[in-house]
PDB file of C-alpha atoms in Angstrom:
ATOM      1  CA  PRO A   1     108.077 154.237  83.812  1.00  0.00           C
ATOM      2  CA  ASP A   2     105.136 153.775  85.932  1.00  0.00           C
ATOM      3  CA  SER A   3     107.181 150.061  86.887  1.00  0.00           C
ATOM      4  CA  GLN A   4     107.236 149.172  90.898  1.00  0.00           C
ATOM      5  CA  TRP A   5     109.322 146.623  92.557  1.00  0.00           C
ATOM      6  CA  ILE A   6     108.296 144.026  95.181  1.00  0.00           C
ATOM      7  CA  ALA A   7     110.348 141.503  96.777  1.00  0.00           C
ATOM      8  CA  CYS A   8     110.010 138.581  99.642  1.00  0.00           C
ATOM      9  CA  ARG A   9     113.159 136.448 100.374  1.00  0.00           C
ATOM     10  CA  GLY A  10     112.354 133.123 101.204  1.00  0.00           C
ATOM     11  CA  ILE A  11     115.743 131.809 102.197  1.00  0.00           C
ATOM     12  CA  SER A  12     117.772 131.918 105.366  1.00  0.00           C
ATOM     13  CA  ALA A  13     121.179 134.053 105.934  1.00  0.00           C
ATOM     14  CA  ASN A  14     122.417 130.910 105.044  1.00  0.00           C
ATOM     15  CA  GLY A  15     121.102 130.131 101.673  1.00  0.00           C
ATOM     16  CA  SER A  16     118.492 127.089 102.573  1.00  0.00           C
ATOM     17  CA  GLY A  17     114.847 127.633 102.178  1.00  0.00           C
ATOM     18  CA  THR A  18     111.539 125.695 103.057  1.00  0.00           C
ATOM     19  CA  VAL A  19     108.448 125.106 100.935  1.00  0.00           C
ATOM     20  CA  GLU A  20     106.899 126.822 103.676  1.00  0.00           C
ATOM     21  CA  GLY A  21     109.400 129.954 103.530  1.00  0.00           C
ATOM     22  CA  TYR A  22     108.927 129.732  99.348  1.00  0.00           C
ATOM     23  CA  ILE A  23     104.842 129.671  99.642  1.00  0.00           C
ATOM     24  CA  ARG A  24     104.940 132.833 102.101  1.00  0.00           C
ATOM     25  CA  CYS A  25     106.943 134.769  99.695  1.00  0.00           C
ATOM     26  CA  ILE A  26     104.575 133.315  96.609  1.00  0.00           C
ATOM     27  CA  GLU A  27     101.336 134.330  98.414  1.00  0.00           C
ATOM     28  CA  PHE A  28     103.119 137.770  99.149  1.00  0.00           C
ATOM     29  CA  LEU A  29     103.271 138.168  95.432  1.00  0.00           C
ATOM     30  CA  LEU A  30     100.003 137.460  94.845  1.00  0.00           C
ATOM     31  CA  SER A  31      98.543 139.515  97.623  1.00  0.00           C
ATOM     32  CA  PRO A  32     101.232 142.123  98.888  1.00  0.00           C
ATOM     33  CA  SER A  33     100.821 143.085 102.652  1.00  0.00           C
ATOM     34  CA  ASN A  34     102.108 145.578 104.992  1.00  0.00           C
ATOM     35  CA  LEU A  35     104.980 144.317 106.994  1.00  0.00           C
ATOM     36  CA  GLN A  36     102.581 143.226 110.094  1.00  0.00           C
ATOM     37  CA  GLY A  37     101.066 140.589 107.540  1.00  0.00           C
ATOM     38  CA  LYS A  38      97.888 142.621 106.906  1.00  0.00           C
ATOM     39  CA  ASN A  39      96.239 144.451 104.796  1.00  0.00           C
ATOM     40  CA  MET A  40      96.781 142.275 101.531  1.00  0.00           C
ATOM     41  CA  LYS A  41      95.685 144.081  98.336  1.00  0.00           C
ATOM     42  CA  GLN A  42      95.723 141.426  94.766  1.00  0.00           C
ATOM     43  CA  SER A  43      95.541 145.067  93.220  1.00  0.00           C
ATOM     44  CA  ARG A  44      99.424 145.542  93.979  1.00  0.00           C
ATOM     45  CA  GLY A  45     100.242 141.716  93.293  1.00  0.00           C
ATOM     46  CA  ALA A  46     103.444 141.219  90.819  1.00  0.00           C
ATOM     47  CA  ASP A  47     102.839 141.061  87.121  1.00  0.00           C
ATOM     48  CA  ILE A  48     105.757 138.996  86.687  1.00  0.00           C
ATOM     49  CA  ASN A  49     107.943 136.931  89.541  1.00  0.00           C
ATOM     50  CA  VAL A  50     111.578 136.202  88.365  1.00  0.00           C
ATOM     51  CA  ASN A  51     113.392 133.371  90.155  1.00  0.00           C
ATOM     52  CA  SER A  52     117.260 132.397  90.595  1.00  0.00           C
ATOM     53  CA  TRP A  53     116.485 129.761  92.596  1.00  0.00           C
ATOM     54  CA  GLY A  54     115.757 126.089  92.892  1.00  0.00           C
ATOM     55  CA  CYS A  55     113.835 124.355  95.353  1.00  0.00           C
ATOM     56  CA  GLY A  56     116.615 121.232  96.755  1.00  0.00           C
ATOM     57  CA  ALA A  57     114.357 120.688  99.960  1.00  0.00           C
ATOM     58  CA  CYS A  58     111.121 120.380  97.583  1.00  0.00           C
ATOM     59  CA  GLN A  59     109.134 117.213  96.182  1.00  0.00           C
ATOM     60  CA  VAL A  60     108.065 117.878  92.631  1.00  0.00           C
ATOM     61  CA  ASN A  61     104.586 118.878  93.244  1.00  0.00           C
ATOM     62  CA  ASP A  62     105.066 120.799  96.657  1.00  0.00           C
ATOM     63  CA  LEU A  63     104.945 124.403  95.009  1.00  0.00           C
ATOM     64  CA  LEU A  64     102.632 123.228  92.257  1.00  0.00           C
ATOM     65  CA  PRO A  65      99.555 124.707  93.556  1.00  0.00           C
ATOM     66  CA  ALA A  66     100.687 127.549  94.368  1.00  0.00           C
ATOM     67  CA  PHE A  67     102.671 128.714  91.229  1.00  0.00           C
ATOM     68  CA  LYS A  68      99.490 127.807  89.297  1.00  0.00           C
ATOM     69  CA  ALA A  69      97.344 130.324  91.863  1.00  0.00           C
ATOM     70  CA  LEU A  70      99.826 133.116  90.310  1.00  0.00           C
ATOM     71  CA  HIS A  71      99.633 131.511  86.254  1.00  0.00           C
ATOM     72  CA  HIS A  72      95.846 131.711  86.860  1.00  0.00           C
ATOM     73  CA  ALA A  73      95.909 135.676  88.271  1.00  0.00           C
ATOM     74  CA  GLY A  74      98.167 136.260  85.206  1.00  0.00           C
ATOM     75  CA  ILE A  75     101.374 136.626  86.648  1.00  0.00           C
ATOM     76  CA  ALA A  76     104.058 135.798  84.803  1.00  0.00           C
ATOM     77  CA  THR A  77     106.808 133.345  86.092  1.00  0.00           C
ATOM     78  CA  VAL A  78     110.520 133.000  84.780  1.00  0.00           C
ATOM     79  CA  ALA A  79     112.935 130.745  86.325  1.00  0.00           C
ATOM     80  CA  ALA A  80     116.783 130.403  86.064  1.00  0.00           C
ATOM     81  CA  ALA A  81     117.399 126.508  84.777  1.00  0.00           C
ATOM     82  CA  GLN A  82     119.529 126.144  87.577  1.00  0.00           C
ATOM     83  CA  ASN A  83     123.429 125.046  87.041  1.00  0.00           C
ATOM     84  CA  GLY A  84     123.196 121.289  86.856  1.00  0.00           C
ATOM     85  CA  GLY A  85     124.405 121.213  83.372  1.00  0.00           C
ATOM     86  CA  PRO A  86     126.006 120.042  81.112  1.00  0.00           C
ATOM     87  CA  GLY A  87     124.081 116.916  81.356  1.00  0.00           C
ATOM     88  CA  CYS A  88     120.729 116.383  79.633  1.00  0.00           C
ATOM     89  CA  SER A  89     118.083 116.552  81.768  1.00  0.00           C
ATOM     90  CA  SER A  90     119.593 118.453  84.256  1.00  0.00           C
ATOM     91  CA  ILE A  91     116.947 120.480  84.848  1.00  0.00           C
ATOM     92  CA  GLY A  92     115.082 119.191  88.138  1.00  0.00           C
ATOM     93  CA  LEU A  93     113.981 121.642  90.622  1.00  0.00           C
ATOM     94  CA  THR A  94     110.910 123.994  90.619  1.00  0.00           C
ATOM     95  CA  PRO A  95     109.857 126.023  89.679  1.00  0.00           C
ATOM     96  CA  GLY A  96     112.230 125.578  86.373  1.00  0.00           C
ATOM     97  CA  ILE A  97     110.217 122.133  85.616  1.00  0.00           C
ATOM     98  CA  TYR A  98     106.820 123.865  85.311  1.00  0.00           C
ATOM     99  CA  ASP A  99     105.233 123.752  81.557  1.00  0.00           C
ATOM    100  CA  PHE A 100     104.163 127.402  82.075  1.00  0.00           C
ATOM    101  CA  VAL A 101     107.020 128.613  83.833  1.00  0.00           C
ATOM    102  CA  LEU A 102     109.384 130.358  81.462  1.00  0.00           C
ATOM    103  CA  THR A 103     112.452 128.716  82.224  1.00  0.00           C
ATOM    104  CA  VAL A 104     116.085 130.402  80.914  1.00  0.00           C
ATOM    105  CA  GLY A 105     119.796 128.764  80.264  1.00  0.00           C
ATOM    106  CA  ALA A 106     122.819 130.294  79.722  1.00  0.00           C
ATOM    107  CA  GLN A 107     124.986 130.568  76.672  1.00  0.00           C
ATOM    108  CA  GLY A 108     128.223 131.398  76.770  1.00  0.00           C
ATOM    109  CA  ARG A 109     130.198 135.094  76.435  1.00  0.00           C
ATOM    110  CA  GLU A 110     131.212 134.766  72.321  1.00  0.00           C
ATOM    111  CA  THR A 111     129.016 132.348  71.729  1.00  0.00           C
ATOM    112  CA  SER A 112     125.388 131.419  71.148  1.00  0.00           C
ATOM    113  CA  ILE A 113     125.903 127.578  71.984  1.00  0.00           C
ATOM    114  CA  ILE A 114     124.495 126.754  75.433  1.00  0.00           C
ATOM    115  CA  ALA A 115     126.763 127.084  78.538  1.00  0.00           C
ATOM    116  CA  GLY A 116     128.223 124.242  79.914  1.00  0.00           C
ATOM    117  CA  PHE A 117     127.309 125.029  83.248  1.00  0.00           C
ATOM    118  CA  SER A 118     123.005 125.797  82.127  1.00  0.00           C
ATOM    119  CA  SER A 119     120.763 122.880  82.859  1.00  0.00           C
ATOM    120  CA  ARG A 120     119.105 121.091  80.268  1.00  0.00           C
ATOM    121  CA  GLY A 121     115.976 118.953  79.469  1.00  0.00           C
ATOM    122  CA  PRO A 122     114.031 117.337  79.110  1.00  0.00           C
ATOM    123  CA  VAL A 123     112.621 117.573  82.677  1.00  0.00           C
ATOM    124  CA  MET A 124     112.618 113.917  83.662  1.00  0.00           C
ATOM    125  CA  VAL A 125     111.286 114.411  87.758  1.00  0.00           C
ATOM    126  CA  ASP A 126     108.312 114.595  86.787  1.00  0.00           C
ATOM    127  CA  GLY A 127     107.783 112.528  84.070  1.00  0.00           C
ATOM    128  CA  THR A 128     106.724 115.056  81.565  1.00  0.00           C
ATOM    129  CA  GLU A 129     109.904 114.838  79.423  1.00  0.00           C
ATOM    130  CA  LEU A 130     109.172 118.932  77.980  1.00  0.00           C
ATOM    131  CA  LEU A 131     111.523 119.998  76.695  1.00  0.00           C
ATOM    132  CA  LYS A 132     113.296 122.758  78.545  1.00  0.00           C
ATOM    133  CA  PRO A 133     115.289 125.377  79.169  1.00  0.00           C
ATOM    134  CA  ASP A 134     112.618 127.513  77.091  1.00  0.00           C
ATOM    135  CA  VAL A 135     115.056 130.561  76.150  1.00  0.00           C
ATOM    136  CA  VAL A 136     118.940 130.695  76.532  1.00  0.00           C
ATOM    137  CA  THR A 137     120.705 133.957  76.862  1.00  0.00           C
ATOM    138  CA  GLN A 138     123.950 135.363  77.573  1.00  0.00           C
ATOM    139  CA  GLY A 139     125.051 134.347  81.049  1.00  0.00           C
ATOM    140  CA  SER A 140     128.733 133.885  81.273  1.00  0.00           C
ATOM    141  CA  GLN A 141     130.967 136.644  82.495  1.00  0.00           C
ATOM    142  CA  ILE A 142     128.289 139.211  83.494  1.00  0.00           C
ATOM    143  CA  THR A 143     129.312 142.287  85.298  1.00  0.00           C
ATOM    144  CA  SER A 144     126.751 142.664  88.214  1.00  0.00           C
ATOM    145  CA  SER A 145     127.043 145.167  91.371  1.00  0.00           C
ATOM    146  CA  VAL A 146     128.458 143.339  94.037  1.00  0.00           C
ATOM    147  CA  GLY A 147     127.499 144.975  97.876  1.00  0.00           C
ATOM    148  CA  THR A 148     126.657 148.351  98.122  1.00  0.00           C
ATOM    149  CA  SER A 149     129.547 149.943  95.552  1.00  0.00           C
ATOM    150  CA  GLN A 150     131.238 147.103  94.345  1.00  0.00           C
ATOM    151  CA  TYR A 151     130.765 145.155  90.910  1.00  0.00           C
ATOM    152  CA  ALA A 152     132.749 141.905  89.732  1.00  0.00           C
ATOM    153  CA  SER A 153     131.748 139.158  86.948  1.00  0.00           C
ATOM    154  CA  ALA A 154     129.795 136.319  87.228  1.00  0.00           C
ATOM    155  CA  SER A 155     128.224 133.410  84.884  1.00  0.00           C
ATOM    156  CA  GLY A 156     125.127 131.134  85.884  1.00  0.00           C
ATOM    157  CA  THR A 157     121.784 130.791  84.580  1.00  0.00           C
ATOM    158  CA  SER A 158     120.697 133.399  87.294  1.00  0.00           C
ATOM    159  CA  MET A 159     122.916 135.714  85.089  1.00  0.00           C
ATOM    160  CA  SER A 160     121.333 134.942  82.088  1.00  0.00           C
TER     161      SER A 160
END
């Protein structure tokens, strides 16, 4: 009942992002500011941040310090596993590859089996061989809002 929602868009209108844009958003979640970028207050920071993206423009460790800062501040990070399945070692984008991030995969609507599109581990891009995703939940044919007044069904780990 006492929750609030904050958001930051780290990508352009065409859906592409940069390391700098993502870091600006991570910093904002850690210590939000006003619209002019002033009056930053960590006390207004997020408790949890949810990421439905993967940084294809990033090297493995580009965002690691920023996400570690969130983690050390007690801010939990949840990330979609991405939709590169069904092959093994298909989780390869930050932030879902990091060990302290809760990475969420998708399962089918009528089954408890991981969905064919859902990426899975082990994570090999950074040599850690982490077993991911950490959890799997329904992510197929999920009804969600589209635009301002419509609904549609979609599938993907972002829907999980």
